[in-house]
Short mmCIF file of C-alpha atoms and ligand atoms in Angstrom, two decimals:
data_model
loop_
_atom_site.label_atom_id
_atom_site.label_comp_id
_atom_site.label_asym_id
_atom_site.label_seq_id
_atom_site.Cartn_x
_atom_site.Cartn_y
_atom_site.Cartn_z
CA MET A 1 121.99 -50.72 17.50
CA LYS A 2 125.00 -50.54 19.83
CA LYS A 3 128.00 -52.55 18.66
CA TYR A 4 130.53 -53.88 21.14
CA LEU A 5 133.95 -55.40 20.75
CA ILE A 6 134.20 -57.58 23.85
CA THR A 7 137.44 -59.45 24.44
CA GLY A 8 138.15 -62.56 26.51
CA CYS A 9 134.48 -63.47 26.71
CA ALA A 10 134.96 -67.22 26.46
CA GLY A 11 136.37 -67.00 30.00
CA PHE A 12 134.62 -66.75 33.34
CA ILE A 13 133.40 -63.15 33.72
CA GLY A 14 133.17 -62.51 29.97
CA SER A 15 130.85 -65.45 29.27
CA ASN A 16 128.61 -64.34 32.15
CA PHE A 17 128.66 -60.84 30.64
CA VAL A 18 127.52 -62.18 27.24
CA TYR A 19 124.49 -63.86 28.86
CA TYR A 20 123.75 -60.76 30.96
CA MET A 21 123.77 -58.46 27.92
CA LEU A 22 121.80 -60.77 25.61
CA LYS A 23 119.12 -61.12 28.28
CA LYS A 24 118.93 -57.37 28.85
CA TYR A 25 119.11 -55.93 25.32
CA ASN A 26 117.47 -57.04 22.09
CA ASP A 27 119.11 -54.53 19.81
CA ILE A 28 122.80 -55.23 20.34
CA LEU A 29 125.80 -56.76 18.61
CA LEU A 30 128.55 -58.41 20.66
CA VAL A 31 131.70 -59.36 18.75
CA ASN A 32 133.66 -61.60 21.09
CA LEU A 33 137.41 -61.78 20.39
CA ASP A 34 139.08 -64.53 22.40
CA LYS A 35 142.32 -66.41 21.88
CA LEU A 36 140.96 -69.52 23.62
CA THR A 37 143.85 -70.01 26.00
CA TYR A 38 143.55 -72.72 28.66
CA ALA A 39 141.02 -70.38 30.40
CA GLY A 40 138.85 -69.80 27.34
CA ASN A 41 136.19 -72.39 26.62
CA LEU A 42 133.58 -72.32 23.85
CA GLU A 43 131.44 -74.60 25.98
CA ASN A 44 130.88 -71.56 28.24
CA LEU A 45 129.04 -69.93 25.32
CA LYS A 46 126.83 -72.86 24.33
CA GLY A 47 123.75 -71.05 25.65
CA CYS A 48 124.01 -68.40 22.91
CA GLU A 49 124.80 -70.68 19.98
CA GLY A 50 122.75 -69.57 16.97
CA ASP A 51 122.04 -66.12 18.45
CA SER A 52 122.95 -63.64 15.70
CA ARG A 53 123.56 -60.89 18.30
CA HIS A 54 126.77 -62.69 19.37
CA ILE A 55 129.66 -63.33 16.98
CA PHE A 56 132.68 -65.30 18.15
CA VAL A 57 136.10 -64.61 16.63
CA GLN A 58 139.09 -66.66 17.73
CA GLY A 59 142.16 -64.43 17.91
CA ASP A 60 144.68 -62.54 19.99
CA ILE A 61 144.11 -59.01 21.32
CA CYS A 62 147.79 -58.39 20.42
CA ASP A 63 147.09 -59.01 16.71
CA LYS A 64 147.14 -55.56 15.02
CA GLU A 65 145.71 -56.60 11.62
CA LEU A 66 142.93 -58.66 13.11
CA VAL A 67 141.79 -55.98 15.56
CA SER A 68 141.97 -53.27 12.84
CA SER A 69 139.93 -55.42 10.47
CA LEU A 70 137.26 -55.96 13.15
CA PHE A 71 136.96 -52.18 13.66
CA ALA A 72 136.68 -51.69 9.89
CA GLN A 73 134.03 -54.40 9.59
CA TYR A 74 131.84 -53.49 12.56
CA ASP A 75 132.40 -49.81 13.42
CA PHE A 76 132.22 -50.49 17.17
CA ASP A 77 130.67 -48.09 19.68
CA TYR A 78 132.32 -49.76 22.65
CA VAL A 79 135.38 -51.82 23.44
CA ILE A 80 135.18 -53.74 26.69
CA ASN A 81 138.46 -55.46 27.45
CA PHE A 82 138.10 -58.54 29.66
CA ALA A 83 140.90 -60.50 27.97
CA ALA A 84 143.77 -61.20 30.31
CA GLU A 85 145.97 -63.75 31.91
CA SER A 86 144.13 -63.71 35.22
CA HIS A 87 145.68 -66.13 37.71
CA VAL A 88 148.12 -64.77 40.32
CA ASP A 89 149.87 -68.13 40.92
CA ARG A 90 150.58 -68.54 37.20
CA SER A 91 151.99 -65.00 37.10
CA ILE A 92 154.41 -65.86 39.90
CA ALA A 93 155.61 -68.91 37.93
CA ASN A 94 155.69 -67.26 34.49
CA PRO A 95 155.34 -63.45 34.38
CA GLU A 96 156.23 -62.80 30.70
CA ILE A 97 152.90 -63.82 29.17
CA PHE A 98 151.19 -61.44 31.62
CA VAL A 99 153.14 -58.52 30.17
CA GLN A 100 152.40 -59.67 26.63
CA THR A 101 148.64 -60.13 26.99
CA ASN A 102 147.72 -57.74 29.76
CA VAL A 103 149.97 -54.82 28.83
CA MET A 104 150.81 -55.19 25.11
CA GLY A 105 147.33 -56.50 24.30
CA THR A 106 145.69 -53.53 26.02
CA VAL A 107 147.95 -51.05 24.24
CA ASN A 108 147.12 -52.69 20.90
CA LEU A 109 143.37 -52.37 21.57
CA LEU A 110 143.83 -48.72 22.58
CA GLN A 111 145.83 -47.94 19.46
CA ARG A 112 143.38 -49.63 17.11
CA ALA A 113 140.44 -47.91 18.84
CA LYS A 114 142.18 -44.55 18.49
CA GLU A 115 142.80 -45.14 14.77
CA ALA A 116 139.12 -45.99 14.28
CA TRP A 117 137.56 -43.39 16.56
CA TYR A 118 139.74 -40.27 16.25
CA ASP A 119 138.90 -38.03 13.32
CA THR A 120 142.28 -36.56 12.37
CA GLU A 121 140.74 -33.93 10.08
CA LYS A 122 138.27 -32.61 12.62
CA LYS A 123 140.74 -33.26 15.44
CA SER A 124 137.99 -34.76 17.56
CA TRP A 125 136.66 -38.09 18.76
CA LYS A 126 133.61 -39.55 17.03
CA GLU A 127 130.42 -39.33 19.09
CA GLY A 128 129.28 -42.10 21.41
CA LYS A 129 132.47 -44.14 21.57
CA LYS A 130 134.00 -45.59 24.72
CA TYR A 131 136.83 -47.93 25.77
CA LEU A 132 136.22 -49.74 29.05
CA GLN A 133 139.07 -51.56 30.79
CA VAL A 134 138.02 -54.34 33.15
CA SER A 135 140.60 -54.06 35.89
CA THR A 136 141.01 -55.34 39.41
CA ASP A 137 141.29 -54.22 43.03
CA GLU A 138 144.67 -55.97 43.13
CA VAL A 139 146.28 -52.91 41.51
CA TYR A 140 145.93 -51.15 44.89
CA GLY A 141 148.08 -53.73 46.71
CA ALA A 142 147.00 -54.98 50.13
CA LEU A 143 145.14 -53.50 53.10
CA GLY A 144 145.82 -53.85 56.81
CA ALA A 145 143.00 -54.66 59.22
CA GLU A 146 141.31 -51.27 58.69
CA GLY A 147 140.09 -49.21 55.73
CA PHE A 148 139.01 -49.85 52.14
CA PHE A 149 140.31 -49.27 48.62
CA THR A 150 138.88 -46.09 47.10
CA GLU A 151 139.51 -44.84 43.56
CA THR A 152 142.21 -42.54 44.92
CA THR A 153 144.12 -45.21 46.84
CA PRO A 154 147.66 -45.20 45.40
CA ILE A 155 148.42 -47.89 42.84
CA ASN A 156 150.79 -50.30 44.59
CA PRO A 157 150.59 -53.77 43.02
CA HIS A 158 152.55 -56.71 44.41
CA SER A 159 152.20 -59.76 42.17
CA PRO A 160 153.31 -59.86 38.52
CA TYR A 161 149.61 -60.25 37.59
CA ALA A 162 148.59 -57.14 39.55
CA SER A 163 151.57 -55.22 38.17
CA SER A 164 150.59 -56.05 34.59
CA LYS A 165 146.99 -54.95 35.25
CA ALA A 166 148.23 -51.73 36.90
CA SER A 167 150.47 -51.04 33.93
CA ALA A 168 147.54 -51.57 31.55
CA ASP A 169 145.43 -49.16 33.65
CA HIS A 170 148.16 -46.52 33.35
CA PHE A 171 148.12 -46.89 29.56
CA VAL A 172 144.34 -46.53 29.47
CA LYS A 173 144.61 -43.37 31.57
CA ALA A 174 147.46 -42.13 29.37
CA PHE A 175 145.27 -42.46 26.25
CA HIS A 176 142.66 -40.34 28.00
CA ASP A 177 145.08 -37.77 29.40
CA THR A 178 147.20 -37.49 26.24
CA TYR A 179 144.74 -37.93 23.39
CA GLY A 180 141.41 -37.30 25.12
CA MET A 181 140.21 -40.84 24.46
CA PRO A 182 136.81 -41.58 26.05
CA ILE A 183 137.57 -44.28 28.62
CA ASN A 184 136.49 -45.83 31.89
CA ILE A 185 138.29 -48.25 34.17
CA THR A 186 136.48 -50.60 36.56
CA ARG A 187 138.33 -52.19 39.47
CA CYS A 188 136.41 -55.09 40.94
CA SER A 189 137.02 -57.43 43.86
CA ASN A 190 137.02 -61.26 43.70
CA ASN A 191 134.21 -62.69 41.58
CA TYR A 192 132.56 -66.08 42.02
CA GLY A 193 129.84 -67.93 40.12
CA PRO A 194 129.30 -70.26 37.12
CA TYR A 195 132.01 -70.98 34.53
CA GLN A 196 135.01 -70.04 36.72
CA PHE A 197 138.09 -72.07 35.85
CA PRO A 198 139.01 -74.39 38.76
CA GLU A 199 142.45 -72.90 39.29
CA LYS A 200 140.68 -70.24 41.41
CA LEU A 201 139.81 -70.81 45.07
CA ILE A 202 136.06 -71.52 45.00
CA PRO A 203 135.71 -73.92 42.02
CA LEU A 204 139.01 -75.62 42.93
CA MET A 205 137.77 -76.33 46.45
CA ILE A 206 134.33 -77.49 45.23
CA ASN A 207 135.99 -79.94 42.85
CA ASN A 208 138.49 -81.19 45.43
CA VAL A 209 135.86 -81.64 48.15
CA LYS A 210 133.67 -83.66 45.77
CA HIS A 211 136.58 -85.98 45.01
CA HIS A 212 137.82 -86.15 48.63
CA LYS A 213 141.08 -84.54 47.57
CA GLN A 214 143.22 -82.46 49.91
CA LEU A 215 142.17 -78.81 50.20
CA PRO A 216 145.33 -76.71 49.86
CA VAL A 217 144.84 -73.63 52.03
CA TYR A 218 147.75 -71.22 51.61
CA GLY A 219 149.41 -70.26 54.91
CA ASP A 220 147.06 -69.69 57.83
CA GLY A 221 144.01 -69.19 55.57
CA MET A 222 143.25 -65.86 57.24
CA GLN A 223 143.81 -63.78 54.09
CA ILE A 224 140.68 -61.80 53.30
CA ARG A 225 138.99 -61.38 49.93
CA ASP A 226 135.87 -59.29 49.13
CA TRP A 227 133.60 -61.70 47.20
CA LEU A 228 131.11 -60.49 44.58
CA TYR A 229 128.66 -62.64 42.62
CA VAL A 230 129.69 -62.40 38.96
CA GLU A 231 126.30 -61.14 37.71
CA ASP A 232 126.65 -58.09 39.96
CA HIS A 233 129.99 -57.34 38.33
CA CYS A 234 128.40 -57.68 34.86
CA LYS A 235 125.69 -55.24 35.91
CA ALA A 236 128.35 -52.75 37.03
CA ILE A 237 130.26 -53.01 33.74
CA ASP A 238 127.09 -52.40 31.74
CA MET A 239 126.21 -49.37 33.88
CA VAL A 240 129.70 -47.89 33.59
CA ALA A 241 129.74 -48.44 29.80
CA ASN A 242 126.40 -46.66 29.47
CA ALA A 243 126.57 -43.95 32.08
CA GLY A 244 130.08 -43.78 33.54
CA LYS A 245 131.58 -40.29 33.41
CA ILE A 246 134.29 -40.16 30.77
CA GLY A 247 137.79 -40.60 32.18
CA GLU A 248 136.61 -41.98 35.54
CA VAL A 249 137.64 -45.05 37.51
CA TYR A 250 134.92 -47.02 39.36
CA ASN A 251 135.59 -49.52 42.13
CA VAL A 252 133.16 -52.44 42.25
CA GLY A 253 132.56 -54.53 45.37
CA GLY A 254 129.85 -55.47 47.81
CA HIS A 255 131.38 -55.40 51.33
CA ASN A 256 131.53 -59.16 51.43
CA GLU A 257 134.86 -59.72 53.12
CA ARG A 258 135.61 -63.28 54.19
CA PRO A 259 138.78 -65.10 55.25
CA ASN A 260 139.76 -67.92 52.88
CA ILE A 261 139.36 -70.56 55.58
CA PHE A 262 135.73 -69.47 56.07
CA ILE A 263 135.09 -69.97 52.33
CA VAL A 264 136.65 -73.43 52.41
CA LYS A 265 134.68 -74.50 55.50
CA THR A 266 131.44 -73.17 53.96
CA ILE A 267 132.01 -75.29 50.84
CA ILE A 268 132.73 -78.38 52.98
CA GLU A 269 129.58 -77.85 55.04
CA GLN A 270 127.38 -77.24 51.99
CA LEU A 271 128.64 -80.28 50.09
CA CYS A 272 128.56 -82.49 53.17
CA ASN A 273 124.88 -81.65 53.76
CA ARG A 274 123.87 -81.98 50.14
CA LEU A 275 125.77 -85.09 49.13
CA GLN A 276 125.41 -86.89 52.50
CA ASP A 277 128.93 -88.16 51.97
CA ASP A 278 130.97 -89.36 54.99
CA GLY A 279 134.23 -88.80 53.10
CA ILE A 280 133.66 -85.03 53.22
CA SER A 281 134.96 -83.31 56.34
CA GLU A 282 137.33 -80.60 57.52
CA ALA A 283 140.02 -83.30 57.78
CA LEU A 284 140.56 -82.70 54.04
CA ILE A 285 141.99 -79.23 54.79
CA LYS A 286 145.76 -79.00 54.49
CA HIS A 287 147.56 -75.76 55.31
CA VAL A 288 150.29 -75.55 52.69
CA GLU A 289 153.16 -73.20 51.93
CA ASP A 290 151.92 -69.66 51.41
CA ARG A 291 151.76 -67.85 48.04
CA LEU A 292 154.83 -65.63 47.52
CA GLY A 293 154.05 -61.97 48.26
CA HIS A 294 150.52 -62.98 49.31
CA ASP A 295 148.25 -59.93 49.76
CA ARG A 296 146.66 -60.14 53.20
CA ARG A 297 143.42 -58.28 52.69
CA TYR A 298 141.33 -56.69 49.93
CA GLY A 299 138.23 -54.61 50.63
CA ILE A 300 136.44 -52.28 48.22
CA ASP A 301 134.73 -49.01 49.02
CA PRO A 302 131.92 -49.01 46.40
CA ASN A 303 130.46 -45.61 47.35
CA LYS A 304 131.38 -43.85 44.13
CA ILE A 305 129.63 -46.29 41.77
CA LYS A 306 126.65 -46.37 44.13
CA ALA A 307 126.37 -42.59 44.34
CA ASP A 308 127.12 -41.77 40.68
CA LEU A 309 125.41 -44.64 38.88
CA GLY A 310 123.06 -46.22 41.42
CA TRP A 311 124.82 -49.60 41.31
CA TYR A 312 124.39 -51.98 44.22
CA PRO A 313 125.08 -55.72 44.58
CA GLU A 314 121.90 -57.79 44.36
CA THR A 315 123.19 -61.18 45.48
CA PRO A 316 124.14 -61.67 49.14
CA PHE A 317 127.05 -64.07 49.65
CA GLU A 318 124.84 -66.69 51.38
CA VAL A 319 122.61 -66.84 48.29
CA GLY A 320 125.39 -66.56 45.72
CA ILE A 321 127.50 -69.35 47.18
CA VAL A 322 124.52 -71.74 47.17
CA LYS A 323 123.69 -70.83 43.54
CA THR A 324 127.35 -71.33 42.64
CA ILE A 325 127.65 -74.74 44.32
CA ASP A 326 124.36 -75.79 42.68
CA TRP A 327 125.75 -74.81 39.29
CA TYR A 328 128.94 -76.84 39.71
CA LEU A 329 126.97 -79.86 40.95
CA GLU A 330 124.56 -79.61 38.03
CA ASN A 331 127.40 -79.15 35.54
CA GLU A 332 129.58 -82.08 36.50
CA GLU A 333 130.43 -82.80 32.86
CA TRP A 334 131.74 -79.25 32.38
CA MET A 335 133.98 -79.68 35.42
CA ASN A 336 135.15 -83.11 34.28
CA ARG A 337 136.08 -81.77 30.86
CA VAL A 338 137.98 -78.70 32.09
CA THR A 339 139.88 -80.72 34.70
CA SER A 340 140.99 -83.42 32.26
CA GLY A 341 144.18 -83.15 30.21
CA THR A 342 146.45 -80.17 30.86
CA TYR A 343 144.70 -79.23 34.12
CA GLN A 344 146.13 -82.37 35.71
CA SER A 345 149.72 -81.42 34.87
CA TYR A 346 149.06 -77.80 35.95
CA TYR A 347 147.77 -79.00 39.30
CA ALA A 348 150.63 -81.46 39.83
CA GLU A 349 153.21 -78.77 39.05
CA MET A 350 151.56 -75.94 41.02
CA TYR A 351 150.92 -77.92 44.18
CA LYS A 352 153.82 -80.42 44.20
CA ASN A 353 156.13 -78.47 46.53
CA ARG A 354 153.45 -77.13 48.81
P1 NAD B 401 139.59 -65.82 32.76
O1 NAD B 401 141.00 -66.24 32.95
O2 NAD B 401 138.50 -66.74 33.19
O3 NAD B 401 139.31 -65.50 31.21
C1 NAD B 401 140.22 -64.79 30.45
C2 NAD B 401 139.81 -64.93 28.98
O4 NAD B 401 140.71 -64.16 28.19
C3 NAD B 401 139.89 -66.36 28.45
O5 NAD B 401 138.72 -66.66 27.71
C4 NAD B 401 141.11 -66.35 27.55
O6 NAD B 401 141.04 -67.28 26.48
C5 NAD B 401 141.12 -64.92 27.05
N1 NAD B 401 142.45 -64.45 26.63
C6 NAD B 401 143.62 -64.60 27.30
N2 NAD B 401 144.62 -64.06 26.58
C7 NAD B 401 144.06 -63.55 25.44
C8 NAD B 401 144.58 -62.85 24.33
N3 NAD B 401 145.89 -62.58 24.21
N4 NAD B 401 143.73 -62.47 23.36
C9 NAD B 401 142.39 -62.74 23.45
N5 NAD B 401 141.86 -63.42 24.48
C10 NAD B 401 142.69 -63.80 25.47
O7 NAD B 401 139.46 -64.42 33.46
P2 NAD B 401 138.25 -63.78 34.28
O8 NAD B 401 138.33 -64.22 35.68
O9 NAD B 401 137.02 -63.96 33.51
O10 NAD B 401 138.68 -62.24 34.26
C11 NAD B 401 138.28 -61.38 33.20
C12 NAD B 401 138.85 -60.00 33.44
O11 NAD B 401 138.37 -59.50 34.67
C13 NAD B 401 140.37 -59.96 33.54
O12 NAD B 401 140.83 -58.82 32.89
C14 NAD B 401 140.64 -59.90 35.02
O13 NAD B 401 141.86 -59.23 35.28
C15 NAD B 401 139.45 -59.10 35.51
N6 NAD B 401 139.01 -59.35 36.89
C16 NAD B 401 138.78 -60.63 37.32
C17 NAD B 401 138.29 -60.83 38.61
C18 NAD B 401 138.00 -62.23 39.12
O14 NAD B 401 137.72 -62.38 40.31
N7 NAD B 401 138.02 -63.26 38.30
C19 NAD B 401 138.06 -59.73 39.45
C20 NAD B 401 138.32 -58.44 38.98
C21 NAD B 401 138.78 -58.27 37.68
O1 DAU B 402 140.69 -59.40 43.58
C1 DAU B 402 140.41 -59.63 42.23
C2 DAU B 402 141.26 -60.79 41.74
O2 DAU B 402 140.71 -61.96 42.33
C3 DAU B 402 141.27 -60.91 40.22
O3 DAU B 402 141.90 -59.78 39.69
C4 DAU B 402 142.03 -62.17 39.79
O4 DAU B 402 141.97 -62.33 38.39
C5 DAU B 402 141.39 -63.35 40.47
O5 DAU B 402 142.12 -64.53 40.16
C6 DAU B 402 141.35 -63.17 41.98
O6 DAU B 402 142.68 -63.21 42.54
P1 DAU B 402 143.01 -64.00 43.90
O7 DAU B 402 144.44 -64.32 43.92
O8 DAU B 402 142.43 -63.30 45.08
O9 DAU B 402 142.10 -65.33 43.64
P2 DAU B 402 142.39 -66.88 43.88
O10 DAU B 402 141.09 -67.59 43.66
O11 DAU B 402 143.59 -67.37 43.16
O12 DAU B 402 142.71 -66.94 45.45
C7 DAU B 402 141.81 -66.44 46.41
C8 DAU B 402 142.47 -66.59 47.77
O13 DAU B 402 142.58 -67.99 48.09
C9 DAU B 402 143.88 -66.04 47.82
O14 DAU B 402 144.11 -65.46 49.10
C10 DAU B 402 144.76 -67.29 47.66
C11 DAU B 402 143.94 -68.38 48.30
N1 DAU B 402 144.11 -69.74 47.73
C12 DAU B 402 143.94 -69.89 46.39
C13 DAU B 402 144.08 -71.13 45.80
C14 DAU B 402 143.92 -71.30 44.30
C15 DAU B 402 144.37 -70.83 48.55
O15 DAU B 402 144.48 -70.69 49.79
N2 DAU B 402 144.51 -72.06 47.97
C16 DAU B 402 144.40 -72.26 46.63
O16 DAU B 402 144.57 -73.41 46.16
#
């Protein structure tokens, strides 16, 4: 039985990964270490309550004793690190926590994995172990109108979030280059799908449209993101964990580039048709002050993961966005709960001067 330490899996991509893995494998153990920050939500994991293949542990990836004790208890084969502060706007307002979690937390996981997996007497790594860092295309910076990010594009992050993720990637590479640690890094484009916290573009806009609230489009709305349905990202992570060549970086993306304003108008059109609600129209769009240092365009070249591992995205955007909107409409209570309380003060603060 393969045993995984998965971190940050009460959040968006991680919870989707738990469901993906439990559906695919019978003989598996997933130990899910999550601090339950504002972005972590045990409700996201309700579907696997009572499943003995998934064990939830509340805790911080920066906690040395806790992470060491988990290695001692479970003798993990894999570490897959999803845990992070993940929102660019929050990193612009408050960068320190991004260094703490994304950089220091990653280094702590690497250190604890090295202690558990490196045999100091034999001077070799135990068989079958791997550390996988879930990273982002944002470490490459921004593209102009032409070209795509490849794995050899220079690291050139702009936001504090992207800089913390880039720094973590460098540490992961350093553990491979210096100590020979078996690692992979995945760098994925923008994900969308169920359980995404509504600070991010798609769920925020769905929620605002439903409530006839203004739709805050940063700047001209012509920034481009490369959208990937979350299940396709989970599939890529599983493939890289199992078959990725040790030490390699894999970009993940599906050539689904869309300007933000297109995404917003698609959500308006979809909800207008489905809810037959006269209060829903493009008049809700408000172009607001742009994000500081806003990256203009991301676009992934996924040829390496396709050629080496046979990965390809299964969900076209037109299908994925409908599934996603369906999910948020069917899970109104989830949305109501995550947008009550501190979300209201976050929203008021983040959008007040825009
Ligand atoms: P998220 O914000 O939805 O979830 C992050 C999770 O990490 C939460 O459950 C939170 O409680 C947990 N966490 C935060 N700090 C922690 C700590 N110190 N210790 C333990 N747990 C902690 O994020 P997401 O969108 O699911 O992203 C997951 C990972 O994927 C991140 O590393 C992110 O950088 C990367 N990524 C995200 C996207 C995207 O579009 N969302 C794309 C590419 C890569
Ligand atoms: O590219 C991968 C990255 O995608 C991940 O590493 C990050 O964790 C994830 O948050 C995401 O980053 P973005 O900054 O691209 O995602 P976000 O949903 O915050 O914004 C998407 C685009 O929409 C971006 O150009 C900013 C814009 N935007 C966002 C919000 C929240 C708006 O115009 N208005 C908004 O209110």
